[in-house]
Coordinates of C-alpha atoms in Angstrom, one line a residue:
Chain A
X15 CA 6.6 92.5 -62.8
X16 CA 4.3 89.7 -62.4
X17 CA 2.2 88.7 -59.7
X18 CA -0.4 86.0 -59.8
X19 CA 1.3 83.2 -62.5
X20 CA -0.3 79.9 -63.6
X21 CA 1.8 77.1 -65.6
X22 CA -0.3 74.7 -68.5
X23 CA -2.6 73.5 -65.8
X24 CA -4.2 70.4 -66.3
X25 CA -7.4 69.5 -64.6
X26 CA -10.3 66.9 -65.7
X27 CA -13.6 65.5 -64.5
X28 CA -13.5 61.6 -65.8
X29 CA -13.5 62.0 -69.4
X30 CA -13.8 66.3 -69.2
X31 CA -10.7 68.3 -69.4
X32 CA -12.2 71.5 -67.6
X33 CA -8.7 73.1 -67.9
X34 CA -6.3 71.8 -70.2
X35 CA -2.9 73.5 -70.1
X36 CA -3.5 77.2 -69.2
X37 CA -1.0 79.7 -68.9
X38 CA -2.2 82.9 -67.6
X39 CA -0.5 85.8 -66.2
X40 CA -1.6 88.8 -64.2
X41 CA 0.9 92.2 -64.7
X42 CA 0.9 94.7 -61.4
X43 CA -1.2 97.9 -62.7
X44 CA -3.6 95.4 -66.1
X45 CA -6.8 94.1 -66.2
X46 CA -7.0 91.3 -67.6
X47 CA -9.8 89.4 -68.7
X48 CA -10.3 86.0 -68.5
X49 CA -14.1 85.2 -71.6
X50 CA -15.5 82.4 -73.0
X51 CA -18.6 80.7 -73.7
X52 CA -20.1 78.6 -70.7
X53 CA -18.9 75.8 -69.7
X54 CA -15.2 76.4 -71.1
X55 CA -13.9 76.3 -67.5
X56 CA -13.1 79.7 -66.3
X57 CA -14.8 79.3 -62.5
X58 CA -12.4 76.1 -62.8
X59 CA -9.1 78.0 -63.4
X60 CA -10.4 81.0 -61.1
X61 CA -11.3 77.8 -58.6
X62 CA -7.5 76.6 -59.2
X63 CA -5.9 80.5 -59.0
X64 CA -7.3 80.5 -55.5
X65 CA -7.0 76.9 -54.1
X66 CA -10.3 75.6 -53.9
X67 CA -9.6 73.8 -56.2
X68 CA -5.7 71.6 -56.5
X69 CA -4.6 70.9 -60.6
X70 CA -3.7 67.3 -61.2
X71 CA -0.8 68.9 -63.2
X72 CA 1.2 72.4 -63.3
X73 CA 1.3 75.8 -60.9
X74 CA 0.7 79.0 -59.4
X75 CA 2.8 81.7 -57.9
X76 CA 1.5 84.2 -56.9
X77 CA 4.4 87.5 -55.9
X78 CA 7.3 84.8 -57.0
X79 CA 6.5 82.4 -54.9
X80 CA 5.3 78.9 -56.1
X81 CA 1.0 78.3 -53.9
X82 CA 0.1 75.7 -56.1
X83 CA -0.1 73.6 -52.9
X84 CA -1.6 75.9 -50.5
X85 CA -5.4 76.2 -49.3
X86 CA -7.5 79.3 -50.0
X87 CA -7.0 81.0 -46.8
X88 CA -3.2 80.5 -47.4
X89 CA -3.2 81.9 -50.1
X90 CA -5.1 85.6 -49.3
X91 CA -3.3 85.9 -46.6
X92 CA -0.6 86.5 -49.2
X93 CA -2.1 88.7 -51.3
X94 CA -5.0 87.3 -53.5
X95 CA -8.5 88.4 -52.8
X96 CA -11.9 86.4 -54.2
X97 CA -14.9 88.1 -55.3
X98 CA -17.8 85.4 -56.1
X99 CA -20.2 85.0 -58.9
X100 CA -23.0 84.1 -56.6
X101 CA -22.4 86.7 -54.1
X102 CA -20.8 84.4 -50.8
X103 CA -21.7 86.3 -47.1
X104 CA -22.9 86.2 -43.8
X105 CA -26.2 86.9 -44.9
X106 CA -27.7 87.6 -40.8
X107 CA -24.4 90.1 -40.1
X108 CA -25.0 93.4 -40.7
X109 CA -22.9 94.6 -43.2
X110 CA -20.2 96.4 -41.3
X111 CA -19.5 93.0 -40.0
X112 CA -19.4 91.8 -43.7
X113 CA -16.6 93.8 -44.0
X114 CA -14.9 94.0 -41.1
X115 CA -14.1 90.4 -41.8
X116 CA -11.9 91.2 -44.8
X117 CA -9.7 93.6 -42.2
X118 CA -9.9 90.8 -39.6
X119 CA -8.7 87.8 -42.2
X120 CA -6.1 90.8 -43.4
X121 CA -4.7 90.9 -39.9
X122 CA -5.4 87.6 -39.7
X123 CA -5.4 87.9 -36.0
X124 CA -9.3 86.1 -35.1
X125 CA -7.7 84.6 -32.2
X126 CA -9.3 87.2 -29.6
X127 CA -12.0 86.3 -27.3
X128 CA -12.6 89.6 -25.2
X129 CA -12.7 92.6 -26.6
X130 CA -15.7 93.5 -28.6
X131 CA -14.6 93.6 -31.7
X132 CA -16.9 96.7 -33.3
X133 CA -14.4 98.6 -30.5
X134 CA -11.6 98.0 -32.8
X135 CA -10.8 101.4 -34.1
X136 CA -8.2 99.6 -37.2
X137 CA -10.5 97.3 -38.2
X138 CA -13.4 99.7 -38.1
X139 CA -11.7 101.9 -40.1
X140 CA -10.6 99.8 -42.5
X141 CA -13.7 98.6 -43.1
X142 CA -15.5 101.6 -43.3
X143 CA -13.6 103.7 -46.1
X144 CA -14.2 100.5 -47.4
X145 CA -17.9 100.6 -48.0
X146 CA -17.7 104.0 -48.6
X147 CA -15.2 103.7 -51.5
X148 CA -17.7 100.9 -53.2
X149 CA -21.3 103.3 -52.2
X150 CA -22.4 101.3 -49.4
X151 CA -21.5 103.9 -46.8
X152 CA -24.8 104.5 -46.0
X153 CA -26.0 100.9 -45.7
X154 CA -23.5 99.6 -43.0
X155 CA -25.5 98.5 -40.1
X156 CA -28.0 97.2 -42.9
X157 CA -28.5 93.3 -42.7
X158 CA -26.9 91.8 -45.5
X159 CA -30.1 89.8 -46.3
X160 CA -31.3 93.3 -46.6
X161 CA -29.1 94.2 -50.0
X162 CA -29.8 94.5 -53.2
X163 CA -28.6 91.8 -55.8
X164 CA -26.7 95.1 -56.7
X165 CA -25.5 96.0 -53.4
X166 CA -24.0 92.7 -52.5
X167 CA -21.7 93.1 -55.2
X168 CA -20.7 96.5 -54.0
X169 CA -19.7 94.6 -50.9
X170 CA -18.0 91.7 -52.4
X171 CA -15.6 93.9 -54.0
X172 CA -15.5 96.4 -50.0
X173 CA -14.3 92.9 -48.3
X174 CA -12.2 92.7 -50.6
X175 CA -11.2 95.6 -50.8
X176 CA -10.5 95.6 -46.8
X177 CA -7.8 92.8 -47.5
X178 CA -6.0 96.0 -48.9
X179 CA -4.2 92.7 -51.8
X180 CA -1.7 92.3 -54.4
X181 CA -4.1 91.3 -56.3
X182 CA -8.0 90.4 -57.4
X183 CA -9.7 87.5 -58.9
X184 CA -13.4 88.6 -59.5
X185 CA -15.5 86.1 -60.6
X186 CA -18.3 87.6 -62.5
X187 CA -18.5 91.1 -61.3
X188 CA -21.1 93.1 -63.0
X189 CA -23.5 89.6 -63.4
X190 CA -27.3 90.7 -62.4
X191 CA -26.2 94.1 -62.3
X192 CA -28.2 96.7 -64.4
X193 CA -26.7 98.8 -67.0
X194 CA -26.1 101.7 -64.7
X195 CA -24.7 99.1 -62.0
X196 CA -22.6 97.5 -64.6
X197 CA -20.7 101.8 -65.6
X198 CA -20.8 102.8 -61.9
X199 CA -18.7 99.3 -61.2
X200 CA -16.5 100.0 -64.4
X201 CA -15.7 103.1 -63.3
X202 CA -14.7 102.2 -59.8
X203 CA -12.8 99.0 -61.3
X204 CA -11.4 101.5 -63.9
X205 CA -9.7 103.5 -61.3
X206 CA -8.7 99.4 -59.3
X207 CA -6.4 98.3 -61.1
X208 CA -3.5 101.0 -60.1
X209 CA -3.5 99.8 -56.1
X210 CA -3.3 96.0 -57.1
X211 CA -4.1 94.2 -61.3
X212 CA -7.2 92.4 -61.5
X213 CA -7.6 88.5 -63.5
X214 CA -11.7 90.2 -64.9
X215 CA -13.7 86.5 -65.5
X216 CA -16.8 88.5 -67.2
X217 CA -19.3 88.1 -69.6
X218 CA -20.3 91.7 -70.3
X219 CA -18.1 92.5 -72.9
X220 CA -18.9 96.3 -73.3
X221 CA -17.2 96.5 -69.6
X222 CA -15.0 93.7 -70.9
X223 CA -13.7 95.7 -74.3
X224 CA -14.0 99.1 -71.5
X225 CA -11.5 97.9 -68.5
X226 CA -9.1 95.1 -70.1
X227 CA -5.5 95.9 -71.0
X228 CA -5.5 92.4 -72.5
X229 CA -8.1 89.7 -73.5
X230 CA -7.1 85.8 -73.0
X231 CA -10.2 84.3 -74.6
X232 CA -10.5 80.3 -72.7
X233 CA -12.3 77.5 -75.3
X234 CA -13.3 74.4 -73.8
X235 CA -10.3 74.3 -71.4
X236 CA -7.4 75.8 -73.1
X237 CA -6.4 79.7 -74.3
X238 CA -6.5 80.0 -77.5
X239 CA -5.7 83.6 -77.6
X240 CA -4.7 86.0 -75.4
X241 CA -3.3 90.0 -76.6
X242 CA -4.8 93.7 -76.4
X243 CA -9.2 94.3 -76.9
X244 CA -7.5 95.1 -80.8
X245 CA -6.3 91.8 -80.8
X246 CA -8.6 90.0 -80.0
X247 CA -11.2 92.0 -82.0
X248 CA -9.6 91.4 -84.7
X249 CA -8.4 87.5 -84.1
X250 CA -10.3 85.2 -86.3
X251 CA -10.4 82.2 -84.2
X252 CA -11.8 84.2 -81.2
X253 CA -14.3 85.6 -83.9
X254 CA -15.4 81.8 -85.0
X255 CA -15.4 80.0 -81.3
X256 CA -16.7 82.9 -79.7
X257 CA -17.5 86.4 -80.7
X258 CA -19.5 85.5 -83.4
X259 CA -19.2 85.2 -87.1
X260 CA -20.8 88.7 -87.5
X261 CA -19.0 90.5 -84.9
Chain B
X209 CA -32.6 94.8 -26.9
X210 CA -36.0 92.3 -26.1
X211 CA -33.5 89.6 -25.7
X212 CA -31.7 90.8 -22.9
X213 CA -35.1 92.0 -21.6
X214 CA -36.1 88.2 -21.6
X215 CA -32.8 87.3 -20.4
X216 CA -33.0 89.6 -17.2
X217 CA -36.3 88.1 -16.7
X218 CA -35.3 84.8 -16.5
X219 CA -31.7 85.3 -14.2
X220 CA -34.3 87.6 -12.1
X221 CA -36.8 84.1 -12.0
X222 CA -33.8 81.7 -11.4
X223 CA -32.7 84.3 -8.0
X224 CA -36.0 84.2 -7.0
X225 CA -36.8 80.9 -7.5
X226 CA -34.7 80.0 -5.0
X227 CA -35.6 82.2 -2.6
X228 CA -39.2 81.6 -2.7
X229 CA -38.8 77.6 -2.3
X230 CA -36.6 77.9 1.1
X231 CA -38.9 79.8 2.2
X232 CA -41.9 77.9 1.6
X233 CA -39.9 74.9 2.5
X234 CA -39.6 73.0 -0.6
X235 CA -35.4 71.6 -0.3
X236 CA -37.5 69.1 -3.5
X237 CA -37.6 72.1 -5.7
X238 CA -34.4 73.6 -4.8
X239 CA -32.8 70.2 -6.3
X240 CA -35.4 70.3 -9.3
X241 CA -34.0 74.5 -9.8
X242 CA -30.4 72.7 -9.3
X243 CA -31.0 70.6 -11.7
X244 CA -32.0 73.3 -14.3
X245 CA -29.3 75.5 -13.8
X246 CA -27.2 72.6 -14.1
X247 CA -28.2 71.0 -17.7
X248 CA -28.3 75.0 -19.0
X249 CA -24.6 75.2 -18.5
X250 CA -24.3 72.1 -20.9
X251 CA -26.5 73.3 -22.9
X252 CA -25.1 77.3 -22.7
X253 CA -21.5 74.3 -23.7
X254 CA -23.3 72.7 -26.8
X255 CA -25.1 76.4 -27.9
X256 CA -21.0 78.0 -28.8
X257 CA -20.5 74.8 -31.3
X258 CA -24.5 74.2 -32.9
X259 CA -25.2 77.9 -32.2
X260 CA -22.3 80.4 -33.1
X261 CA -20.5 77.3 -35.3
X262 CA -22.9 76.0 -36.9
X263 CA -21.4 72.5 -35.4
X264 CA -24.6 69.7 -35.4
X265 CA -23.3 68.0 -32.4
X266 CA -24.5 64.4 -31.1
X267 CA -22.0 63.3 -29.3
X268 CA -21.9 66.2 -26.7
X269 CA -22.6 63.2 -24.2
X270 CA -19.1 62.7 -24.2
X271 CA -18.0 66.0 -22.3
X272 CA -20.9 66.4 -20.6
X273 CA -19.8 62.1 -19.5
X274 CA -16.1 62.8 -18.8
X275 CA -17.2 65.8 -16.2
X276 CA -19.2 63.7 -14.4
X277 CA -16.6 60.7 -13.9
X278 CA -13.3 63.0 -13.2
X279 CA -15.7 63.8 -10.1
X280 CA -16.9 60.7 -9.4
X281 CA -13.0 58.8 -9.8
X282 CA -11.0 61.8 -7.9
X283 CA -13.6 62.1 -4.9
X284 CA -13.9 57.7 -4.8
X285 CA -10.5 57.3 -4.5
X286 CA -10.4 60.4 -2.0
X287 CA -13.6 58.0 -0.1
X288 CA -11.2 55.2 -0.3
X289 CA -7.8 57.3 0.6
X290 CA -6.5 54.8 -2.1
X291 CA -4.5 57.3 -4.7
X292 CA -4.9 57.1 -8.4
X293 CA -1.6 55.9 -9.0
X294 CA 1.9 56.0 -7.2
X295 CA 4.1 55.4 -10.1
X296 CA 6.6 57.5 -11.4
X297 CA 3.9 60.6 -9.1
X298 CA 1.3 60.2 -6.4
X299 CA -1.7 61.0 -7.5
X300 CA -4.5 61.3 -4.2
X301 CA -8.4 61.6 -5.5
X302 CA -9.8 65.5 -4.1
X303 CA -12.4 67.1 -1.9
X304 CA -12.9 69.9 -3.0
X305 CA -14.6 70.9 -6.5
X306 CA -12.6 73.2 -7.9
X307 CA -9.7 71.1 -7.9
X308 CA -12.7 68.1 -9.7
X309 CA -13.4 71.0 -11.7
X310 CA -10.6 71.4 -13.0
X311 CA -9.3 68.2 -14.8
X312 CA -13.5 67.8 -15.5
X313 CA -13.0 70.8 -18.0
X314 CA -9.1 69.8 -19.3
X315 CA -10.5 66.6 -19.7
X316 CA -13.5 67.4 -21.4
X317 CA -11.1 70.1 -23.9
X318 CA -8.7 67.6 -24.6
X319 CA -11.5 64.8 -25.6
X320 CA -13.1 67.8 -27.6
X321 CA -9.6 68.5 -29.4
X322 CA -9.2 65.2 -30.6
X323 CA -12.9 64.5 -31.7
X324 CA -13.0 67.9 -32.7
X325 CA -10.0 67.4 -34.8
X326 CA -10.8 64.1 -36.6
X327 CA -15.1 64.9 -37.0
X328 CA -14.1 68.7 -38.3
X329 CA -12.9 66.6 -41.1
X330 CA -16.7 65.9 -41.8
X331 CA -19.8 68.4 -42.4
X332 CA -23.1 67.6 -42.5
X333 CA -25.2 64.6 -41.9
X334 CA -21.4 62.8 -41.0
X335 CA -20.4 64.9 -38.7
X336 CA -23.4 64.6 -36.7
X337 CA -22.8 60.8 -37.7
X338 CA -19.2 60.7 -36.4
X339 CA -20.0 62.9 -32.9
X340 CA -22.2 60.0 -32.1
X341 CA -20.0 57.4 -33.3
X342 CA -17.5 58.9 -30.5
X343 CA -20.5 59.4 -28.0
X344 CA -20.9 56.0 -28.3
X345 CA -17.4 54.3 -28.1
X346 CA -16.9 56.8 -24.6
X347 CA -20.4 55.6 -23.7
X348 CA -19.7 51.7 -24.2
X349 CA -15.9 52.0 -22.7
X350 CA -17.2 53.5 -19.3
X351 CA -20.0 50.5 -19.2
X352 CA -17.0 47.9 -19.4
X353 CA -14.4 49.5 -17.4
X354 CA -15.8 48.3 -13.8
X355 CA -12.8 49.5 -11.9
X356 CA -15.5 51.9 -11.9
X357 CA -18.3 50.5 -11.8
X358 CA -19.0 49.9 -15.0
X359 CA -22.9 49.5 -15.7
X360 CA -23.5 50.3 -12.4
X361 CA -22.5 53.9 -12.0
X362 CA -20.3 55.6 -9.6
X363 CA -21.5 56.2 -5.8
X364 CA -20.5 59.0 -3.1
X365 CA -21.1 59.2 -0.3
X366 CA -20.6 63.1 0.8
X367 CA -21.4 66.0 -1.9
X368 CA -17.8 67.7 -2.6
X369 CA -16.8 70.8 -0.4
X370 CA -15.8 74.4 -2.3
X371 CA -14.3 76.8 0.2
X372 CA -16.6 78.7 2.5
X373 CA -19.7 76.8 1.5
X374 CA -21.7 73.7 3.2
X375 CA -22.2 72.3 -0.3
X376 CA -25.2 69.9 1.4
X377 CA -27.5 72.6 1.9
X378 CA -29.5 72.5 -1.3
X379 CA -29.1 76.4 -1.7
X380 CA -25.9 77.2 -1.2
X381 CA -24.8 74.4 -4.3
X382 CA -28.0 76.0 -5.8
X383 CA -26.4 79.3 -5.3
X384 CA -22.7 78.0 -6.7
X385 CA -24.2 76.1 -9.2
X386 CA -26.1 79.6 -10.7
X387 CA -22.6 82.0 -9.9
X388 CA -20.4 79.4 -12.3
X389 CA -24.1 79.9 -15.1
X390 CA -24.1 83.7 -15.1
X391 CA -20.0 83.8 -15.1
X392 CA -20.1 81.4 -18.5
X393 CA -22.5 83.3 -20.7
X394 CA -20.8 86.3 -19.4
X395 CA -18.0 85.1 -21.8
X396 CA -20.7 83.6 -24.1
X397 CA -21.8 87.1 -24.5
X398 CA -18.1 88.7 -24.6
X399 CA -17.1 86.0 -27.3
X400 CA -20.4 86.9 -29.6
X401 CA -19.1 90.2 -30.1
X402 CA -15.3 89.3 -30.2
X403 CA -13.5 88.8 -33.1
X404 CA -13.3 85.2 -33.0
X405 CA -16.5 85.1 -32.6
X406 CA -17.4 87.3 -35.9
X407 CA -15.4 84.9 -37.9
X408 CA -17.0 82.2 -36.0
X409 CA -20.6 83.2 -37.1
X410 CA -19.5 83.8 -40.2
X411 CA -18.3 80.9 -41.0
X412 CA -21.0 78.7 -39.8
X413 CA -23.3 81.0 -43.0
X414 CA -20.7 81.3 -45.9
X415 CA -17.2 78.8 -44.8
X416 CA -16.0 79.9 -47.8
X417 CA -16.2 83.5 -47.7
X418 CA -14.7 83.5 -44.1
X419 CA -11.6 81.2 -46.1
X420 CA -11.3 83.9 -48.6
X421 CA -10.5 86.4 -46.8
X422 CA -7.2 84.5 -45.5
X423 CA -9.3 82.6 -42.2
X424 CA -8.6 78.8 -41.5
X425 CA -12.6 78.4 -40.8
X426 CA -11.5 74.6 -39.6
X427 CA -9.5 76.1 -37.0
X428 CA -12.1 78.4 -35.6
X429 CA -14.6 75.5 -35.9
X430 CA -12.0 73.1 -33.9
X431 CA -11.4 75.8 -31.0
X432 CA -14.8 76.6 -30.7
X433 CA -15.7 73.1 -30.2
X434 CA -13.3 73.0 -27.7
X435 CA -14.5 75.4 -25.0
X436 CA -17.8 74.1 -25.9
X437 CA -16.9 70.7 -25.1
X438 CA -15.1 72.3 -22.0
X439 CA -18.2 73.8 -20.6
X440 CA -20.4 70.8 -21.4
X441 CA -17.6 69.1 -18.9
X442 CA -17.8 71.6 -16.2
X443 CA -21.5 70.8 -16.0
X444 CA -21.1 67.4 -16.1
X445 CA -18.9 67.8 -13.0
X446 CA -21.1 69.6 -11.7
X447 CA -24.7 67.1 -12.7
X448 CA -23.1 64.3 -10.7
X449 CA -22.0 65.9 -7.5
X450 CA -25.8 67.1 -7.4
X451 CA -26.8 63.8 -7.4
X452 CA -23.8 61.8 -5.9
X453 CA -23.6 59.5 -8.1
X454 CA -22.1 59.2 -12.4
X455 CA -23.1 55.6 -14.4
X456 CA -22.5 55.4 -18.1
X457 CA -25.9 56.9 -18.9
X458 CA -25.1 60.5 -18.2
X459 CA -22.6 59.4 -22.0
X460 CA -25.7 57.9 -23.7
X461 CA -26.9 59.3 -27.0
X462 CA -30.3 60.2 -25.4
X463 CA -28.4 62.4 -22.9
X464 CA -26.8 64.1 -26.6
X465 CA -30.1 64.6 -27.8
X466 CA -31.9 66.5 -24.1
X467 CA -28.9 68.8 -24.5
X468 CA -29.4 69.0 -28.1
X469 CA -33.3 69.6 -27.0
X470 CA -32.6 72.0 -24.7
X471 CA -30.5 73.9 -27.3
X472 CA -33.2 73.7 -30.2
X473 CA -36.5 74.8 -27.6
X474 CA -34.6 77.6 -26.4
X475 CA -32.9 79.2 -29.7
X476 CA -30.0 78.3 -31.1
X477 CA -27.4 80.3 -31.8
X478 CA -29.0 83.3 -29.2
X479 CA -27.7 84.0 -25.8
X480 CA -29.5 83.2 -23.2
X481 CA -31.1 80.9 -25.7
X482 CA -30.0 77.1 -24.0
X483 CA -31.2 78.8 -20.7
X484 CA -34.2 79.4 -21.4
X485 CA -35.2 75.5 -23.0
X486 CA -33.6 73.5 -19.9
X487 CA -35.7 75.0 -17.1
X488 CA -38.7 75.0 -20.0
X489 CA -37.2 70.8 -20.1
X490 CA -37.5 70.2 -16.2
X491 CA -40.6 72.1 -15.9
X492 CA -42.3 69.6 -17.8
X493 CA -40.5 66.3 -17.2
X494 CA -41.7 67.9 -13.4
X495 CA -45.0 68.7 -14.1
X496 CA -45.9 66.4 -16.3
X497 CA -44.0 63.1 -15.3
X498 CA -45.9 63.3 -12.4
X499 CA -49.2 63.0 -14.9
X500 CA -48.1 60.3 -17.5
X501 CA -45.2 58.5 -17.9
X502 CA -45.4 59.3 -21.7
X503 CA -45.0 62.3 -21.1
X504 CA -41.9 62.5 -24.0
X505 CA -45.0 62.2 -26.3
X506 CA -46.1 66.5 -25.2
X507 CA -42.3 67.6 -25.3
X508 CA -41.6 66.1 -28.8
X509 CA -45.5 67.8 -29.7
X510 CA -43.7 71.6 -28.3
X511 CA -40.3 70.6 -30.5
X512 CA -42.0 70.2 -33.6
X513 CA -43.8 72.8 -32.8
X514 CA -41.2 75.0 -31.8
X515 CA -38.8 73.8 -34.8
X516 CA -42.0 74.2 -37.3
X517 CA -43.9 77.9 -36.4
X518 CA -41.0 79.6 -34.5
X519 CA -37.7 80.8 -35.9
X520 CA -35.2 80.8 -33.1
X521 CA -37.0 78.7 -29.9
X522 CA -38.8 80.6 -26.9
X523 CA -36.3 83.0 -26.9
X524 CA -37.0 83.8 -30.5
X525 CA -40.9 83.8 -29.7
X526 CA -40.3 86.1 -26.8
X527 CA -38.3 88.8 -28.0
X528 CA -38.7 88.4 -32.0
X529 CA -35.8 88.0 -34.3
X530 CA -32.3 88.6 -33.8
X531 CA -31.5 92.2 -33.7

């Protein structure tokens, strides 16, 4: 069963074809990694999958529904959860408030003006559970701006979890994490694929080869190869273009 | 916690000051305090859009003025016994404050819905400019609307009535305005803690995040803008009733600027910020206005100091940073 499908996505910025006919599937239960050198068009691809950028042509579908014309919020409500490369969080609010935002969105009901949100047990429990799972439970009352870089990455993942999504799109979740943090998060994502498949854009090759069921290699806006980790390691074109000749 | 304490002291002052003025037989000071309370209410309205929603509206005089004209038009028709319209059904003017308030709130909310829906297609400096433009449109419309006084404005001979009160007695009208301010502050406080408030605040800090969890940020901000405009419109109706006069100057961009100054001086986003800001403004106007016609210079210097050195305005200075 395919959860997220991109077909022939094209996006140009002036003369630059940032996305040049990209097709991609995300199957249930898998981690599908997208790797590629800087400027390959990974961010442009994610933006089109999540709805912050409209493709010039091509389609995106989620659970069999064509969502190409839908904005970010509508795709999120249909079960697409995204984490950002550069943390996008409400910095003045507490960690718990940020996590609750996810469950609030998942319920699709921010239209309550009087009842104190912190007394909403369902919202709160979902948020606390997610913080617990990523190891931030002790920091629930901390102001988000006071978190370390690594903890902000964890919170990004926690917010995605509270949405109980059908698919994750993660933009370099390991970026800026130390070796230890990277290892912990890798372990966590490994267990997460059973809940919802993950489209993982990542530079950390150790993490990618440890986690991915399949890897797609994006170079200059085109996917030059898709396959299992062993296939990708053995692919001559990939080695030339990306992994380096000696790899 | 200190924020609540400062707020409680502020409110205690708002209760004690007119009682003292009454005892000292200074009715003018009560009128001055009424002016401060009404301007505070207008600023509480803007604070919802600006402080909570991050929507820098330089057009809130539009709603203030619409509230003012709602009062002026209804009361002038009641005064002349000429109905507002006769076809298809008859609408009479009124001298009843509750009816006037209802009309002021609905009219300014409707205007905010229209202005907000168009303005929120833009962000940043464009949003500031487009709200300013809408405000100016209404300002020039009022100037050219000779049926209701045009440039000269509209005078009302007798202040409108409220059941059970003699609104001509300064302290009774003051009490009425203060109660309205308190009710709106309570509403604002509840809103900040509500799911809507959580999402709105997050949308100000990181709109991309809020969209990514499935919430339409533009609808959130539009709702905040409409509530904000309605509150400022209510303040406009009270302000016109206080002066028994409404003129295009209530719609001017200077008025928008003043309301914004109250919010920023007192502390944007803080519950009691606009109240502190409006009180300071009226006090300075009264104290320094007597000394020099150029008292705005001192206001400017004060505003500069607050913006440069005090994060969170006067309330931030007194109560410390948020949380």
